[in-house]
PDB file of C-alpha atoms in Angstrom:
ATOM      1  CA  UNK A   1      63.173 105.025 137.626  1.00 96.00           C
ATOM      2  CA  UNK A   2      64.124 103.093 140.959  1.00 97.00           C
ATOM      3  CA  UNK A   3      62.979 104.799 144.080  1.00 98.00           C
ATOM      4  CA  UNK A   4      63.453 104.014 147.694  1.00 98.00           C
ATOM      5  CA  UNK A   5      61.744 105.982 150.111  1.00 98.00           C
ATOM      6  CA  UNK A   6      62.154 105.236 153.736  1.00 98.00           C
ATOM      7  CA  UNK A   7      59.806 106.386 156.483  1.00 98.00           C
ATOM      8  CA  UNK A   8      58.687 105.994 160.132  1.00 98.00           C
ATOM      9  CA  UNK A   9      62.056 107.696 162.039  1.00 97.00           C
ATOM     10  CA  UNK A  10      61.865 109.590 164.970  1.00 98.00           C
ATOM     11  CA  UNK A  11      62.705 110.438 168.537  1.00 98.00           C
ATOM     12  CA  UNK A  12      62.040 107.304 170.231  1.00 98.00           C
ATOM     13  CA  UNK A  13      63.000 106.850 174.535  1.00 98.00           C
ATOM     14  CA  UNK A  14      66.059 104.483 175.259  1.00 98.00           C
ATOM     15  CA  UNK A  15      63.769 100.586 175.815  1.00 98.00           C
ATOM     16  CA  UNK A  16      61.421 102.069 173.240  1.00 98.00           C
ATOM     17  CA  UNK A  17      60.384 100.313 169.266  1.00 98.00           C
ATOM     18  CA  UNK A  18      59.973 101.930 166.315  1.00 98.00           C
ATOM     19  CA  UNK A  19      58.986 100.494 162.781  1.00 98.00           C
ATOM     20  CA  UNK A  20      60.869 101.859 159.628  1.00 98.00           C
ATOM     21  CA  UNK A  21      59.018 101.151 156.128  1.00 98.00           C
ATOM     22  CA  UNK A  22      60.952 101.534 152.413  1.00 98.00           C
ATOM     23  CA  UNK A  23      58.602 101.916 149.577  1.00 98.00           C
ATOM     24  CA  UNK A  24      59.631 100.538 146.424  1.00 98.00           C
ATOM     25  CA  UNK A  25      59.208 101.918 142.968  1.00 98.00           C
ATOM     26  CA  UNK A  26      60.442 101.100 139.546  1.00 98.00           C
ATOM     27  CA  UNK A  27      61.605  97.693 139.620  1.00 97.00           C
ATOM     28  CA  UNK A  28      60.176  94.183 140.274  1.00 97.00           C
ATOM     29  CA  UNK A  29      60.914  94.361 143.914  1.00 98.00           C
ATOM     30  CA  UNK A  30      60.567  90.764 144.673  1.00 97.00           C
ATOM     31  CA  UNK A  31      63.134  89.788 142.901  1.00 96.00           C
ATOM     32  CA  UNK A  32      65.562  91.499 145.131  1.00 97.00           C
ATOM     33  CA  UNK A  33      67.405  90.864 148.245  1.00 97.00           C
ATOM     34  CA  UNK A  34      67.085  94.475 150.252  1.00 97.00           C
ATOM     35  CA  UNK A  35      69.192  95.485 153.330  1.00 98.00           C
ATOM     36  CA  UNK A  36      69.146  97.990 155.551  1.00 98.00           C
ATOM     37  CA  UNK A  37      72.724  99.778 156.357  1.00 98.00           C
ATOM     38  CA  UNK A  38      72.599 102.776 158.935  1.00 98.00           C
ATOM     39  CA  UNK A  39      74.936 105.601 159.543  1.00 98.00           C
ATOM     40  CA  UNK A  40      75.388 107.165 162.954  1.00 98.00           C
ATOM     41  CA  UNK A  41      75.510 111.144 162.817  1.00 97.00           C
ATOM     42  CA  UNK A  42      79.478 112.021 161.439  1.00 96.00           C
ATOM     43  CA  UNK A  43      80.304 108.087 161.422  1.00 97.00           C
ATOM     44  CA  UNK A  44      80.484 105.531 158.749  1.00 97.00           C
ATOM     45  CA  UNK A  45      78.247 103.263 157.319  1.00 98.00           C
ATOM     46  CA  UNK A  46      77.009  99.818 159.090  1.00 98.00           C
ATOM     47  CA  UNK A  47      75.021  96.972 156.979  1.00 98.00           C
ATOM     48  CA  UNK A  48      72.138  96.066 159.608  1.00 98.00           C
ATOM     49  CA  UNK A  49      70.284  93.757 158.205  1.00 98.00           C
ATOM     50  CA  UNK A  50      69.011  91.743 154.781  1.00 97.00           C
ATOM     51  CA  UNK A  51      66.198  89.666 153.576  1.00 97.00           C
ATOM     52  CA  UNK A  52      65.744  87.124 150.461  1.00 96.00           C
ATOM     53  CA  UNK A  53      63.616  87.853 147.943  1.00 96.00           C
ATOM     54  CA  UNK A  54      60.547  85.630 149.042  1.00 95.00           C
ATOM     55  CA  UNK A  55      61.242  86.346 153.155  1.00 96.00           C
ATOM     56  CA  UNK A  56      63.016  82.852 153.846  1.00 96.00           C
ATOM     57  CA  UNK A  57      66.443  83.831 154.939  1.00 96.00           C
ATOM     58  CA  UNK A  58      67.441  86.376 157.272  1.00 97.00           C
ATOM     59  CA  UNK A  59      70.595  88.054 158.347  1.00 97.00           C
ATOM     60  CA  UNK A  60      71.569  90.421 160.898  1.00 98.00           C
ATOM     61  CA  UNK A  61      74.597  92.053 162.389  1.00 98.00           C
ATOM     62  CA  UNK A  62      75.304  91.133 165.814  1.00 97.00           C
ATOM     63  CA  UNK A  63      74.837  94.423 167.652  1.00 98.00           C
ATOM     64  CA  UNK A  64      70.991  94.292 166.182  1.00 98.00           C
ATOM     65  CA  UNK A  65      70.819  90.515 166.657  1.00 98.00           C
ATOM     66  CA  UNK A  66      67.226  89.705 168.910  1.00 97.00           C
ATOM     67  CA  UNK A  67      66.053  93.349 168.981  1.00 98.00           C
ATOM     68  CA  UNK A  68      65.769  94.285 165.223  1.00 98.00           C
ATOM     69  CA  UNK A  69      63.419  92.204 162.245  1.00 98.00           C
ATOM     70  CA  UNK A  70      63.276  92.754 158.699  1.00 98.00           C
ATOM     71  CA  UNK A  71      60.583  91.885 157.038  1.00 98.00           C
ATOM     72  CA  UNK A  72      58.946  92.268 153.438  1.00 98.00           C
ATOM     73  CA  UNK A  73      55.600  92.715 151.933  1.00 98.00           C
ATOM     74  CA  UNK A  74      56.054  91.847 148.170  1.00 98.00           C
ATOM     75  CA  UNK A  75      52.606  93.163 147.277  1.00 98.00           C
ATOM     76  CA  UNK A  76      52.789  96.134 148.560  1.00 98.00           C
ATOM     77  CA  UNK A  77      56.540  96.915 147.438  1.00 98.00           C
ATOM     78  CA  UNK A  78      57.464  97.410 151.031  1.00 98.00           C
ATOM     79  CA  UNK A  79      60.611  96.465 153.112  1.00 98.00           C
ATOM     80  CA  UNK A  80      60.647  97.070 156.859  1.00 98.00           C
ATOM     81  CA  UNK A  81      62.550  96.792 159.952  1.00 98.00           C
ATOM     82  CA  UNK A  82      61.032  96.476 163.183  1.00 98.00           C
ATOM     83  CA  UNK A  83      63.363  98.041 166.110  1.00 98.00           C
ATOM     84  CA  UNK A  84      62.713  96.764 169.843  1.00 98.00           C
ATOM     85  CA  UNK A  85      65.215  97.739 172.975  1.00 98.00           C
ATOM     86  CA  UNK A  86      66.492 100.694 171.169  1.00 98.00           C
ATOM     87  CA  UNK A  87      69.752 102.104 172.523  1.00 98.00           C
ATOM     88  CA  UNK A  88      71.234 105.667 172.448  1.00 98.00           C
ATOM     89  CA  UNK A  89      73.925 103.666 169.964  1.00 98.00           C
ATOM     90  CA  UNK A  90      71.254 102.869 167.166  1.00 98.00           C
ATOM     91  CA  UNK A  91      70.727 106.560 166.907  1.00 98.00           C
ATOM     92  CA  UNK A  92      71.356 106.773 163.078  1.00 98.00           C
ATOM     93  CA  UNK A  93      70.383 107.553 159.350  1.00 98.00           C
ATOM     94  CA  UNK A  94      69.193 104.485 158.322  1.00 98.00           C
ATOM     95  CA  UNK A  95      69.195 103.733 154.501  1.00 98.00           C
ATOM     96  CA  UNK A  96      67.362 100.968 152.877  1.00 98.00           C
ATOM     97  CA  UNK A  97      69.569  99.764 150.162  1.00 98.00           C
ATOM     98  CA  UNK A  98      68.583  97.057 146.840  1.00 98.00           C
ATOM     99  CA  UNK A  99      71.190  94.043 146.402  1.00 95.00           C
ATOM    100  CA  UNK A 100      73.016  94.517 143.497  1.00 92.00           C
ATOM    101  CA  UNK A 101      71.628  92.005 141.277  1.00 85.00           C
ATOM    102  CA  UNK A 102      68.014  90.062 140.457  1.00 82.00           C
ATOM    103  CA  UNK A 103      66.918  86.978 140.899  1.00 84.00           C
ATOM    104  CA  UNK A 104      70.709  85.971 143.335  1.00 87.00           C
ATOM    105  CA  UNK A 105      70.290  82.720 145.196  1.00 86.00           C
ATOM    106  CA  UNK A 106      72.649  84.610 147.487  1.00 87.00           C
ATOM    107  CA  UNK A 107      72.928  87.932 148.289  1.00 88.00           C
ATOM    108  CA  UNK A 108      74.821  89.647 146.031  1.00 89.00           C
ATOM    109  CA  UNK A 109      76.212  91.791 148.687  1.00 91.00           C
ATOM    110  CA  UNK A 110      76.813  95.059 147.359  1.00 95.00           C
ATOM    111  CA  UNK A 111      73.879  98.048 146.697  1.00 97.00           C
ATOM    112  CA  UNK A 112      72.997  99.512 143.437  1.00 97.00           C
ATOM    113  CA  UNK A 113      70.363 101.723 144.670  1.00 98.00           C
ATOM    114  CA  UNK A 114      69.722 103.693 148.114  1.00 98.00           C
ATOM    115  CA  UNK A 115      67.004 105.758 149.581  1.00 98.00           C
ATOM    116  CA  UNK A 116      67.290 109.111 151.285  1.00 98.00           C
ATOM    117  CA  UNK A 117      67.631 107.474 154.407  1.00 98.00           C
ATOM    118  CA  UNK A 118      65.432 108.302 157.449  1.00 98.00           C
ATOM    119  CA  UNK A 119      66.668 109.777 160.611  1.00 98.00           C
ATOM    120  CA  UNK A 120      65.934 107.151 164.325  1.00 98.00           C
ATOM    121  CA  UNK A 121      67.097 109.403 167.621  1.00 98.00           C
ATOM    122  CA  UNK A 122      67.335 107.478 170.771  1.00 98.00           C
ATOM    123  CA  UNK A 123      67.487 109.586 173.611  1.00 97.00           C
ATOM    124  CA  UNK A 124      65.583 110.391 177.049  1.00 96.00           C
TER     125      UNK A 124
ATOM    126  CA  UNK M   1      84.028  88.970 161.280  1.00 93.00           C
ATOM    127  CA  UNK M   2      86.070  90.723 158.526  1.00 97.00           C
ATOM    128  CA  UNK M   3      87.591  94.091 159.969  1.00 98.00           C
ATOM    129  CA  UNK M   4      88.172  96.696 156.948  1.00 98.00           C
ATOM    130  CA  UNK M   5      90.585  99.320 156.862  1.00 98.00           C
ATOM    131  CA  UNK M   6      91.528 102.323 154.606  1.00 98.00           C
ATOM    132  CA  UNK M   7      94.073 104.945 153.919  1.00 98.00           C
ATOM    133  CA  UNK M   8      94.484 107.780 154.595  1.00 97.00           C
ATOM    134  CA  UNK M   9      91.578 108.815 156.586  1.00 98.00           C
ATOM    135  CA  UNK M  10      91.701 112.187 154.687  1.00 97.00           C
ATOM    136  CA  UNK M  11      92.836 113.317 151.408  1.00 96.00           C
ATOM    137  CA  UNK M  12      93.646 116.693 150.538  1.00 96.00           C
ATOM    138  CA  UNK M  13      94.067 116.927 146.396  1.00 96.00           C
ATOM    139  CA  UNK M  14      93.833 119.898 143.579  1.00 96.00           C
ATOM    140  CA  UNK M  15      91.478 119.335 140.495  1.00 96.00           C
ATOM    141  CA  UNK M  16      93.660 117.665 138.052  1.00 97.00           C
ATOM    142  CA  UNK M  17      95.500 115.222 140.612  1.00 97.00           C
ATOM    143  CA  UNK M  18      95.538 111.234 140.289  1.00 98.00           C
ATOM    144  CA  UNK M  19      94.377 110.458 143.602  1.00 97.00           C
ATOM    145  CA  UNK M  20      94.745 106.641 145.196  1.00 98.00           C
ATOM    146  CA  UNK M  21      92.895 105.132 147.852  1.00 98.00           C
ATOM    147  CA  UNK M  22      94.050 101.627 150.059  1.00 98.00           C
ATOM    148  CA  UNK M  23      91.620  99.745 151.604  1.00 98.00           C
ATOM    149  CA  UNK M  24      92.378  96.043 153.236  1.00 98.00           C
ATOM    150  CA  UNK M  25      90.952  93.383 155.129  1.00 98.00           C
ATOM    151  CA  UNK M  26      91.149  91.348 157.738  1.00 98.00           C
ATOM    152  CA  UNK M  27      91.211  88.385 155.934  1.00 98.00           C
ATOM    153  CA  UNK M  28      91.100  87.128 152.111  1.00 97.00           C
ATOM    154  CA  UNK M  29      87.670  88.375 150.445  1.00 97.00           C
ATOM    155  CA  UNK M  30      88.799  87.353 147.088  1.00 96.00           C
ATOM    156  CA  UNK M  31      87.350  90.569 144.443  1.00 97.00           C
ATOM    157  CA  UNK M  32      84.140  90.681 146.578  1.00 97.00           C
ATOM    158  CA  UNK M  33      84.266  94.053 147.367  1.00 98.00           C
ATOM    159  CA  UNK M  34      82.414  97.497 146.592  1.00 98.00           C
ATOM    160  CA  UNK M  35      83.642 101.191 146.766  1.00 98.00           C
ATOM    161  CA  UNK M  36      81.028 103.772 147.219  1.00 98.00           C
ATOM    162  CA  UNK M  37      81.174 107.741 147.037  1.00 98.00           C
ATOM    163  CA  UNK M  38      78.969 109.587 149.751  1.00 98.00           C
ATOM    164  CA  UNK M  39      78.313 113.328 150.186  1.00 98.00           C
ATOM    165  CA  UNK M  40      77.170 115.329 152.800  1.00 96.00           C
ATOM    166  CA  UNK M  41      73.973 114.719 153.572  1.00 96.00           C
ATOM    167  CA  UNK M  42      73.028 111.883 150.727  1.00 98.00           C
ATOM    168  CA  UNK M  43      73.071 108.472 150.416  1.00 98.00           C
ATOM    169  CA  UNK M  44      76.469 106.547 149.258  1.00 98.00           C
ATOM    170  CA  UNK M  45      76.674 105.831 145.565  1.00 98.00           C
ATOM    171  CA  UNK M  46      77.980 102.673 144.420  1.00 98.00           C
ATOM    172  CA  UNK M  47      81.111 102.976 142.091  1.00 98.00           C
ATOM    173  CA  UNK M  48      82.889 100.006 141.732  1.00 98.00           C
ATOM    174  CA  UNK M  49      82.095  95.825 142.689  1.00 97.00           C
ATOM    175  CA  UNK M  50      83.611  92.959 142.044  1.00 97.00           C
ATOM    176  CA  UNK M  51      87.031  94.852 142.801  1.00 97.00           C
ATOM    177  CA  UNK M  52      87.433  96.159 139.539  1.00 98.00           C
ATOM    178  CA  UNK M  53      83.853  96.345 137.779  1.00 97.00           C
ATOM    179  CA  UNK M  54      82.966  99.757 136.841  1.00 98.00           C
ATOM    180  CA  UNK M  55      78.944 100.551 138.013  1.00 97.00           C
ATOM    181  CA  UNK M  56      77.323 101.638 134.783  1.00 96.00           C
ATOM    182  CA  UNK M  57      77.106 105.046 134.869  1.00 97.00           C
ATOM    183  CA  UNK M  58      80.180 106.185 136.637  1.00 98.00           C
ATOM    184  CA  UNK M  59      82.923 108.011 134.593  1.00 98.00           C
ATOM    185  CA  UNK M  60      85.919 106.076 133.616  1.00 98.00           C
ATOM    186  CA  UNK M  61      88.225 107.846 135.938  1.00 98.00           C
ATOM    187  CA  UNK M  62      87.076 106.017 138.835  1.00 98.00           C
ATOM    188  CA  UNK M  63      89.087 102.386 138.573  1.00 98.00           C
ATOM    189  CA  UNK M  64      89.753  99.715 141.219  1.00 98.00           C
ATOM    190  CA  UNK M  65      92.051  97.147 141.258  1.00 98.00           C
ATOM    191  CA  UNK M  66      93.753  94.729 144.144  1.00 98.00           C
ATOM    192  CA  UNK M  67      92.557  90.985 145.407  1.00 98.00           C
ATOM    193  CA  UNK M  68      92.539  89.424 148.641  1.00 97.00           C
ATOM    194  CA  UNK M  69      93.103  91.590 151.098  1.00 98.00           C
ATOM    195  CA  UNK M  70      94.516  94.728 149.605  1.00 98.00           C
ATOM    196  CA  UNK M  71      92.644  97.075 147.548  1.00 98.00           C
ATOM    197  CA  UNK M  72      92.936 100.201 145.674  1.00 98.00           C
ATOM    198  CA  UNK M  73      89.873 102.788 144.277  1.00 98.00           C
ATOM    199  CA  UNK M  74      91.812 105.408 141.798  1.00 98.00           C
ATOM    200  CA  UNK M  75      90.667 108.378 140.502  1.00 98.00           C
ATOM    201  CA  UNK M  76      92.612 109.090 137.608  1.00 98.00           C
ATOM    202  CA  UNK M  77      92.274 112.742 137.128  1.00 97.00           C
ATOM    203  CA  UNK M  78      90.230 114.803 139.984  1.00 97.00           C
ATOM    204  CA  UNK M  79      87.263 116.680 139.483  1.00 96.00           C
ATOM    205  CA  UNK M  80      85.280 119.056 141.404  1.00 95.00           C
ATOM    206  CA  UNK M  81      82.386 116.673 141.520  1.00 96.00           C
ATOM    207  CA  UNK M  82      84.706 113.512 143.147  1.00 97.00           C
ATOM    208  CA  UNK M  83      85.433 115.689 146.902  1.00 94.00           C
ATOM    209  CA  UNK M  84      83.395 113.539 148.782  1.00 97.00           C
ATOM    210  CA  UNK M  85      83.874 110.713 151.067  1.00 98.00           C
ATOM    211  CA  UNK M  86      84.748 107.126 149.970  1.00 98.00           C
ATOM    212  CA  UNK M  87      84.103 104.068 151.948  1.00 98.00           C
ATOM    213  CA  UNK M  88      85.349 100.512 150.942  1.00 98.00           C
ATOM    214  CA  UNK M  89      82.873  97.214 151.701  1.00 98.00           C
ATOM    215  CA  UNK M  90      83.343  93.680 151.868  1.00 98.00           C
ATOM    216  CA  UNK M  91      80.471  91.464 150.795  1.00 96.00           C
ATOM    217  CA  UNK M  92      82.688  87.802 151.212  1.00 96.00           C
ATOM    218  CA  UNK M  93      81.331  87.144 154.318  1.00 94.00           C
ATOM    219  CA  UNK M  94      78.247  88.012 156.518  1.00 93.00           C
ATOM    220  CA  UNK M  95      78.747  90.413 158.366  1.00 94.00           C
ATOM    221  CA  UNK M  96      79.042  93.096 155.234  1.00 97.00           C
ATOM    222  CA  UNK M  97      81.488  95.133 157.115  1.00 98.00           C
ATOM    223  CA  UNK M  98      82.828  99.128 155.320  1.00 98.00           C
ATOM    224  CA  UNK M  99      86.028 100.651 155.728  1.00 98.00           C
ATOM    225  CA  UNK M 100      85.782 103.567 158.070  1.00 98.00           C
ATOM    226  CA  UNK M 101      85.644 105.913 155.010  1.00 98.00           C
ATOM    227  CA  UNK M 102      88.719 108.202 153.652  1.00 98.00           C
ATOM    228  CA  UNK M 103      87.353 111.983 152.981  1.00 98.00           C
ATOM    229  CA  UNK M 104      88.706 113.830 149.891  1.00 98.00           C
ATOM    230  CA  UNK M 105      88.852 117.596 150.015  1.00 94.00           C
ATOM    231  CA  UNK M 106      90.254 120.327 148.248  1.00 87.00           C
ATOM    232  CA  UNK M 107      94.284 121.130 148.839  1.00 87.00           C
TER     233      UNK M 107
END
């Protein structure tokens, strides 16, 4: 069974970082692109970031653009996304999602599977 | 970046009803895009990709249909389990940009 468990939100102060991990079960994870989409409280959903399967390409939206990393550990099964300068406005659920499809030169660009998203509150 | 729209914003429907949603874009995205079901307090649920692929698993009543920049997601005969909220997403073009969602609820 494909699980995606996402962990490390929390109240963080406006300027402050925070590092969300997704642990991945139940499927060869490095063969996936992963992305992270977020969804601020009673809004809709916003695609944040992805990451190839082996690390090499990166994309971001632009609002995250310079603050935000994702990042990968295919050993450990583990997608993360590394939040610097965080503003009241990234206050969100944020979901880590699998790309539709294995082994994609591209990114496939739609998600198959979710996690239970984890909850980042920016606020003094 | 592609801008996504839908309509309506809310949908109020009976068990029973056909039940048609519109989303479009900006600009042409061919078939690449997704519909997705979300629920109060879970993660979205992917339905449809490609436009008009079926995700295995979903009943048949879900169907989408449309091309470039005009879309539907149809839900042929409405059951209790489909009040939710639906959002529309294009995957042409980074950045993957949703539709701001259209909410289906009980008439």
């Amino acid at each position: 069974e494909v699980q995606l468990v996402e962990s490390g939100g929390g109240l963080v102060q406006p300027g402050g970082s925070l590092r969300l991990s997704c642990a991945a079960s139940g499927f060869t994870f490095s063969s996936y692109w992963m992305s992270w989409v977020r969804q601020a409280p009673g809004k809709g959903l916003e695609w944040v970031a992805n990451i190839k399967q082996d690390g090499s390409e990166k994309y971001y939206v632009d609002s995250v653009k310079g603050r935000f990393t994702i990042s990968r550990d295919n050993a450990k099964n583990s997608l993360y996304l590394q939040m610097n300068s965080l503003r009241a406005e990234d206050t969100a659920v944020y979901y880590c999602a699998r790309d539709r499809g294995a082994y994609f030169v591209a990114a496939a660009g739609n998600f198959d599977y979710w996690g239970q998203g984890t909850l980042v509150t920016v606020s003094s | 970046d592609i801008q996504m729209t839908q309509s309506p914003s809310t949908l109020s429907a009976s068990v029973g009803d056909r039940v048609t949603i519109t989303c479009r874009a900006s600009q042409s995205i061919s078939s690449w895009l997704a519909w997705y079901q979300q629920k109060p307090g879970k993660a979205p649920k992917l339905l449809i990709y490609k436009a008009s692929s079926l995700e295995s698993g979903v009943p048949s009543r879900f169907s989408g249909s449309g091309s470039g920049t005009e879309f539907t997601l149809t839900i042929s005969s409405l059951q209790p389990d489909d009040f939710a909220t639906y959002y529309c997403q294009q995957y042409n073009s980074y950045e993957f940009t949703f539709g701001p969602g259209t909410k289906v609820d009980i008439k």
